[in-house]
Amino acid sequence: MTKIKRVSPTDFRGQYMSEMSTDFVILKTPIQIHDIGKTSGFIKVPSPLHRPDFNFIVHITRGKAKQQVDADVLSIKENEVLFIRQGNVTALKEVSEDATGHIILFEDQTLNQLLSKQELIKLFSANTVIHLSKESSAWLTPLFELLSIELYSPAPNLGICYSLLQAGLQKILTSNTALNKGVNRNSEITFNFKELVYKHHVTHKTVLFYADELAVSENYLHRCVKETTGTSPKEWINKVSILQSQLLLQDLTKSISEIAFELNFGDPSYFGRLFKKVVGITPSEYRIAFMQDLSG
């Protein structure tokens, strides 16, 4: 089975940041935090698509940024927050020179300790930008600064770090009207479906497989996913496979046909047509654009 490489914080610094970025220290803790104002200027923008092995929050207090999450490019501006789930394919597309705020990285295990399943679904099911009031955003800033001070101390107290991050997550959850609503069954099914697709999209491309795994009918799964995401389950499975193929296309030693077969597409020409439908260009054109970005 194809193994899509996941990018660690160390990989990110080595591949997508300049050598000057001494502020981007790779901590040996389950939580990491970085000041956007100090580090964003060293990130190569746009960064190539990658699949991080961590979850992260982007909190913008001034300026703006654009982040690709799966197939969507999302704009984040002042007093907004974006959560990006481990397993998403993502890339930083733009960041303004005056941007300030924080990026907080944390492992799945940390997330599961701090949030209930219902809260996880609220934050990650839609991949949408969360709007905060000016007051709530201002409340988060000193909290994240305290978290940074503790994490960068010679002997960080992880209990304090977890408590600070949990307080920040709860503030975000309670400060946004949409997040205060209860999680309905459709959102829960969709969240679980998407998690399964990230794990099994190479070997299982039929909607029936995921419906069986979730113990629901294909029609019900279709209704849930369509209502929550605006796309059908089959479209979502295809989209995830094509996003993963973009990562594989960055390996210039592999032919496009090899990549199609690795992702369990029996016909490379079908793969090519599907790629163009999802991305807007052919796999060859995508690879050429990627090489041009590298040389630039």
Short mmCIF file of C-alpha atoms in Angstrom, two decimals:
data_model
loop_
_atom_site.label_atom_id
_atom_site.label_comp_id
_atom_site.label_asym_id
_atom_site.label_seq_id
_atom_site.Cartn_x
_atom_site.Cartn_y
_atom_site.Cartn_z
CA MET A 1 0.00 0.00 0.00
CA THR A 2 1.18 3.53 -0.77
CA LYS A 3 2.59 5.31 2.25
CA ILE A 4 2.07 9.07 2.08
CA LYS A 5 4.84 10.75 4.03
CA ARG A 6 3.62 12.90 6.87
CA VAL A 7 5.54 16.09 7.54
CA SER A 8 6.82 16.66 11.07
CA PRO A 9 7.70 20.13 12.47
CA THR A 10 11.37 19.29 11.87
CA ASP A 11 10.61 18.35 8.25
CA PHE A 12 8.66 21.59 7.80
CA ARG A 13 11.53 23.74 9.02
CA GLY A 14 14.06 21.87 6.88
CA GLN A 15 12.02 21.84 3.68
CA TYR A 16 9.90 25.00 3.75
CA MET A 17 11.84 27.54 5.83
CA SER A 18 15.10 29.41 5.33
CA GLU A 19 18.15 28.71 7.48
CA MET A 20 17.71 32.11 9.14
CA SER A 21 14.60 31.03 11.01
CA THR A 22 16.22 30.52 14.43
CA ASP A 23 12.95 31.57 16.11
CA PHE A 24 11.31 28.40 14.79
CA VAL A 25 12.71 26.13 17.50
CA ILE A 26 11.57 22.51 17.32
CA LEU A 27 10.47 21.70 20.85
CA LYS A 28 10.47 18.17 22.26
CA THR A 29 6.99 18.60 23.71
CA PRO A 30 3.53 17.38 22.58
CA ILE A 31 2.52 21.04 22.16
CA GLN A 32 4.49 23.64 20.19
CA ILE A 33 3.77 27.31 19.65
CA HIS A 34 5.23 29.84 17.21
CA ASP A 35 4.83 33.59 16.88
CA ILE A 36 3.55 34.37 13.38
CA GLY A 37 5.16 37.83 13.32
CA LYS A 38 8.61 36.36 14.03
CA THR A 39 8.49 33.26 11.82
CA SER A 40 6.20 33.86 8.82
CA GLY A 41 8.80 35.88 6.94
CA PHE A 42 11.07 32.83 6.80
CA ILE A 43 8.46 30.45 5.36
CA LYS A 44 8.67 29.82 1.62
CA VAL A 45 5.28 30.98 0.36
CA PRO A 46 3.42 29.36 -1.22
CA SER A 47 4.58 26.21 0.56
CA PRO A 48 4.12 22.92 -1.31
CA LEU A 49 1.15 20.79 -0.35
CA HIS A 50 2.03 18.52 2.55
CA ARG A 51 0.33 16.26 5.06
CA PRO A 52 1.34 17.22 8.62
CA ASP A 53 1.67 14.63 11.37
CA PHE A 54 0.18 17.10 13.85
CA ASN A 55 -2.96 19.20 14.34
CA PHE A 56 -2.59 22.94 14.42
CA ILE A 57 -4.41 26.18 15.12
CA VAL A 58 -3.74 29.44 13.29
CA HIS A 59 -4.86 32.51 15.27
CA ILE A 60 -4.52 35.81 13.39
CA THR A 61 -4.59 39.05 15.42
CA ARG A 62 -3.51 41.40 12.60
CA GLY A 63 -3.05 41.10 8.86
CA LYS A 64 -4.25 38.10 6.90
CA ALA A 65 -3.25 34.74 5.46
CA LYS A 66 -4.55 32.13 3.05
CA GLN A 67 -4.28 28.43 3.84
CA GLN A 68 -5.25 25.53 1.60
CA VAL A 69 -7.01 22.78 3.55
CA ASP A 70 -7.71 19.79 1.35
CA ALA A 71 -9.25 21.25 -1.83
CA ASP A 72 -10.36 24.57 -0.30
CA VAL A 73 -8.31 27.77 -0.02
CA LEU A 74 -9.43 29.60 3.13
CA SER A 75 -8.78 33.25 3.98
CA ILE A 76 -7.97 34.05 7.61
CA LYS A 77 -7.95 37.61 8.83
CA GLU A 78 -7.84 39.61 12.05
CA ASN A 79 -9.59 37.96 15.02
CA GLU A 80 -10.09 34.66 13.21
CA VAL A 81 -8.98 31.09 13.94
CA LEU A 82 -8.48 28.09 11.68
CA PHE A 83 -8.13 24.51 12.94
CA ILE A 84 -6.30 22.05 10.70
CA ARG A 85 -6.64 18.34 11.39
CA GLN A 86 -3.82 15.85 11.27
CA GLY A 87 -4.38 13.99 7.99
CA ASN A 88 -5.57 17.04 6.05
CA VAL A 89 -3.51 17.99 3.02
CA THR A 90 -2.53 21.62 3.48
CA ALA A 91 -0.33 24.47 2.23
CA LEU A 92 0.28 28.06 3.23
CA LYS A 93 -0.69 30.07 0.13
CA GLU A 94 -0.22 33.67 1.32
CA VAL A 95 0.67 35.63 4.44
CA SER A 96 0.74 39.42 4.71
CA GLU A 97 3.89 41.16 5.90
CA ASP A 98 2.03 42.72 8.84
CA ALA A 99 0.53 39.42 10.03
CA THR A 100 0.67 38.71 13.77
CA GLY A 101 -0.73 35.96 15.95
CA HIS A 102 0.21 32.41 16.88
CA ILE A 103 0.40 28.93 15.39
CA ILE A 104 -0.10 26.15 17.96
CA LEU A 105 0.88 22.60 17.00
CA PHE A 106 -0.27 19.59 18.99
CA GLU A 107 -0.50 15.82 18.68
CA ASP A 108 -3.69 13.78 18.39
CA GLN A 109 -3.16 12.28 21.84
CA THR A 110 -3.06 15.79 23.36
CA LEU A 111 -6.25 16.74 21.55
CA ASN A 112 -8.07 13.66 22.79
CA GLN A 113 -7.04 14.48 26.36
CA LEU A 114 -8.32 18.06 26.18
CA LEU A 115 -11.56 17.79 24.19
CA SER A 116 -14.58 15.52 24.13
CA LYS A 117 -15.55 13.78 20.88
CA GLN A 118 -18.44 16.23 20.47
CA GLU A 119 -16.09 19.21 20.82
CA LEU A 120 -13.66 17.66 18.33
CA ILE A 121 -16.46 17.34 15.79
CA LYS A 122 -17.47 20.98 16.30
CA LEU A 123 -13.95 22.26 15.65
CA PHE A 124 -12.87 20.00 12.82
CA SER A 125 -15.90 18.73 10.91
CA ALA A 126 -16.32 21.69 8.57
CA ASN A 127 -12.74 23.04 8.19
CA THR A 128 -14.17 26.53 8.27
CA VAL A 129 -12.64 29.71 9.61
CA ILE A 130 -13.97 30.59 13.07
CA HIS A 131 -14.83 34.26 13.65
CA LEU A 132 -14.15 35.60 17.16
CA SER A 133 -15.18 38.85 18.76
CA LYS A 134 -12.42 41.40 19.20
CA GLU A 135 -12.65 40.83 22.96
CA SER A 136 -12.32 37.03 22.71
CA SER A 137 -9.38 37.32 20.32
CA ALA A 138 -7.68 39.80 22.67
CA TRP A 139 -8.30 37.38 25.57
CA LEU A 140 -6.51 34.56 23.70
CA THR A 141 -3.35 36.55 22.91
CA PRO A 142 -1.86 36.82 26.43
CA LEU A 143 -2.92 33.22 27.14
CA PHE A 144 -0.95 31.99 24.12
CA GLU A 145 1.97 34.19 25.16
CA LEU A 146 1.93 32.53 28.62
CA LEU A 147 1.85 29.14 26.89
CA SER A 148 4.87 30.17 24.82
CA ILE A 149 6.80 31.34 27.91
CA GLU A 150 6.11 28.03 29.67
CA LEU A 151 6.97 25.87 26.65
CA TYR A 152 10.25 27.68 26.00
CA SER A 153 11.35 27.58 29.66
CA PRO A 154 14.25 25.20 30.50
CA ALA A 155 11.88 22.71 32.18
CA PRO A 156 8.32 23.28 30.90
CA ASN A 157 5.51 22.03 33.12
CA LEU A 158 3.28 20.07 30.73
CA GLY A 159 0.36 20.17 33.17
CA ILE A 160 0.37 23.97 32.97
CA CYS A 161 0.73 23.82 29.17
CA TYR A 162 -2.24 21.47 28.82
CA SER A 163 -4.35 23.67 31.10
CA LEU A 164 -3.52 26.81 29.13
CA LEU A 165 -4.25 25.17 25.78
CA GLN A 166 -7.49 23.69 27.10
CA ALA A 167 -8.56 27.12 28.34
CA GLY A 168 -7.84 28.57 24.89
CA LEU A 169 -9.82 25.83 23.14
CA GLN A 170 -12.77 26.27 25.49
CA LYS A 171 -12.71 30.04 24.94
CA ILE A 172 -12.88 29.52 21.17
CA LEU A 173 -15.70 26.99 21.52
CA THR A 174 -17.80 29.22 23.76
CA SER A 175 -17.09 32.48 21.89
CA ASN A 176 -18.56 31.43 18.56
CA THR A 177 -22.34 31.13 18.22
CA ALA A 178 -22.18 28.39 15.59
CA LEU A 179 -19.93 26.24 17.80
CA ASN A 180 -22.32 26.55 20.76
CA LYS A 181 -24.94 24.48 18.99
CA GLY A 182 -25.18 20.78 19.74
CA VAL A 183 -23.63 18.27 17.33
CA ASN A 184 -26.31 16.57 15.26
CA ARG A 185 -26.18 13.01 13.98
CA ASN A 186 -25.38 14.09 10.41
CA SER A 187 -22.27 16.03 11.53
CA GLU A 188 -21.06 13.10 13.62
CA ILE A 189 -21.49 10.62 10.77
CA THR A 190 -19.71 12.98 8.37
CA PHE A 191 -16.81 13.53 10.78
CA ASN A 192 -16.35 9.75 11.24
CA PHE A 193 -16.68 9.18 7.47
CA LYS A 194 -13.94 11.71 6.70
CA GLU A 195 -11.62 10.18 9.31
CA LEU A 196 -12.14 6.75 7.72
CA VAL A 197 -11.53 8.05 4.19
CA TYR A 198 -8.16 9.51 5.23
CA LYS A 199 -7.17 6.05 6.48
CA HIS A 200 -8.60 3.82 3.75
CA HIS A 201 -8.95 5.85 0.52
CA VAL A 202 -6.22 3.88 -1.28
CA THR A 203 -7.69 0.44 -0.70
CA HIS A 204 -11.38 1.31 -0.49
CA LYS A 205 -13.03 3.68 -2.97
CA THR A 206 -16.65 2.51 -2.73
CA VAL A 207 -19.26 4.32 -0.66
CA LEU A 208 -20.60 0.90 0.45
CA PHE A 209 -17.39 0.15 2.38
CA TYR A 210 -17.69 3.32 4.46
CA ALA A 211 -21.44 2.88 4.98
CA ASP A 212 -20.80 -0.64 6.30
CA GLU A 213 -18.00 0.61 8.58
CA LEU A 214 -20.35 3.24 10.01
CA ALA A 215 -23.30 0.82 10.19
CA VAL A 216 -25.58 3.06 8.09
CA SER A 217 -27.15 2.74 4.65
CA GLU A 218 -25.49 4.24 1.55
CA ASN A 219 -28.47 6.58 1.09
CA TYR A 220 -28.23 7.85 4.67
CA LEU A 221 -24.48 8.36 4.41
CA HIS A 222 -25.03 10.28 1.15
CA ARG A 223 -27.60 12.54 2.85
CA CYS A 224 -25.34 13.24 5.86
CA VAL A 225 -22.19 14.03 3.86
CA LYS A 226 -24.01 16.06 1.20
CA GLU A 227 -25.81 18.16 3.81
CA THR A 228 -22.65 18.80 5.85
CA THR A 229 -20.00 19.28 3.14
CA GLY A 230 -21.95 20.07 -0.01
CA THR A 231 -20.35 17.11 -1.81
CA SER A 232 -21.37 13.48 -2.13
CA PRO A 233 -19.42 10.69 -0.36
CA LYS A 234 -18.07 9.44 -3.71
CA GLU A 235 -16.87 12.94 -4.62
CA TRP A 236 -15.18 13.21 -1.22
CA ILE A 237 -13.39 9.85 -1.62
CA ASN A 238 -12.15 10.89 -5.07
CA LYS A 239 -11.10 14.31 -3.80
CA VAL A 240 -8.99 12.82 -0.99
CA SER A 241 -7.32 10.37 -3.39
CA ILE A 242 -6.48 13.16 -5.84
CA LEU A 243 -5.12 15.37 -3.05
CA GLN A 244 -2.85 12.53 -1.96
CA SER A 245 -1.75 12.07 -5.58
CA GLN A 246 -0.57 15.69 -5.61
CA LEU A 247 1.85 14.79 -2.82
CA LEU A 248 3.10 11.77 -4.76
CA LEU A 249 3.53 13.88 -7.92
CA GLN A 250 6.15 15.89 -6.01
CA ASP A 251 8.37 12.78 -6.23
CA LEU A 252 9.78 13.31 -9.71
CA THR A 253 11.22 9.77 -9.87
CA LYS A 254 7.72 8.28 -10.28
CA SER A 255 5.75 8.31 -13.51
CA ILE A 256 2.14 9.46 -13.50
CA SER A 257 1.01 5.93 -14.41
CA GLU A 258 2.94 4.50 -11.45
CA ILE A 259 1.23 6.96 -9.12
CA ALA A 260 -2.19 6.09 -10.54
CA PHE A 261 -1.58 2.38 -9.90
CA GLU A 262 -0.16 3.07 -6.41
CA LEU A 263 -3.39 4.84 -5.51
CA ASN A 264 -5.38 1.85 -6.80
CA PHE A 265 -6.72 3.48 -9.95
CA GLY A 266 -6.83 0.67 -12.49
CA ASP A 267 -6.76 3.03 -15.48
CA PRO A 268 -4.20 5.89 -15.58
CA SER A 269 -6.30 7.77 -18.15
CA TYR A 270 -9.31 7.72 -15.78
CA PHE A 271 -7.00 8.98 -13.02
CA GLY A 272 -5.89 11.81 -15.32
CA ARG A 273 -9.48 12.83 -16.12
CA LEU A 274 -10.47 12.73 -12.45
CA PHE A 275 -7.38 14.74 -11.48
CA LYS A 276 -8.28 17.47 -13.98
CA LYS A 277 -11.88 17.53 -12.74
CA VAL A 278 -10.78 18.03 -9.12
CA VAL A 279 -7.67 20.22 -9.58
CA GLY A 280 -8.46 22.02 -12.83
CA ILE A 281 -5.25 20.96 -14.61
CA THR A 282 -3.77 17.64 -15.70
CA PRO A 283 -1.24 15.70 -13.58
CA SER A 284 1.49 16.66 -16.08
CA GLU A 285 0.60 20.36 -15.84
CA TYR A 286 0.55 20.11 -12.03
CA ARG A 287 4.01 18.54 -12.01
CA ILE A 288 5.39 21.23 -14.35
CA ALA A 289 3.97 23.99 -12.10
CA PHE A 290 5.47 22.29 -9.04
CA MET A 291 8.92 22.13 -10.70
CA GLN A 292 8.63 25.81 -11.62
CA ASP A 293 7.80 26.68 -7.99
CA LEU A 294 10.85 24.71 -6.84
CA SER A 295 13.17 26.51 -9.25
CA GLY A 296 11.63 29.86 -8.28
#
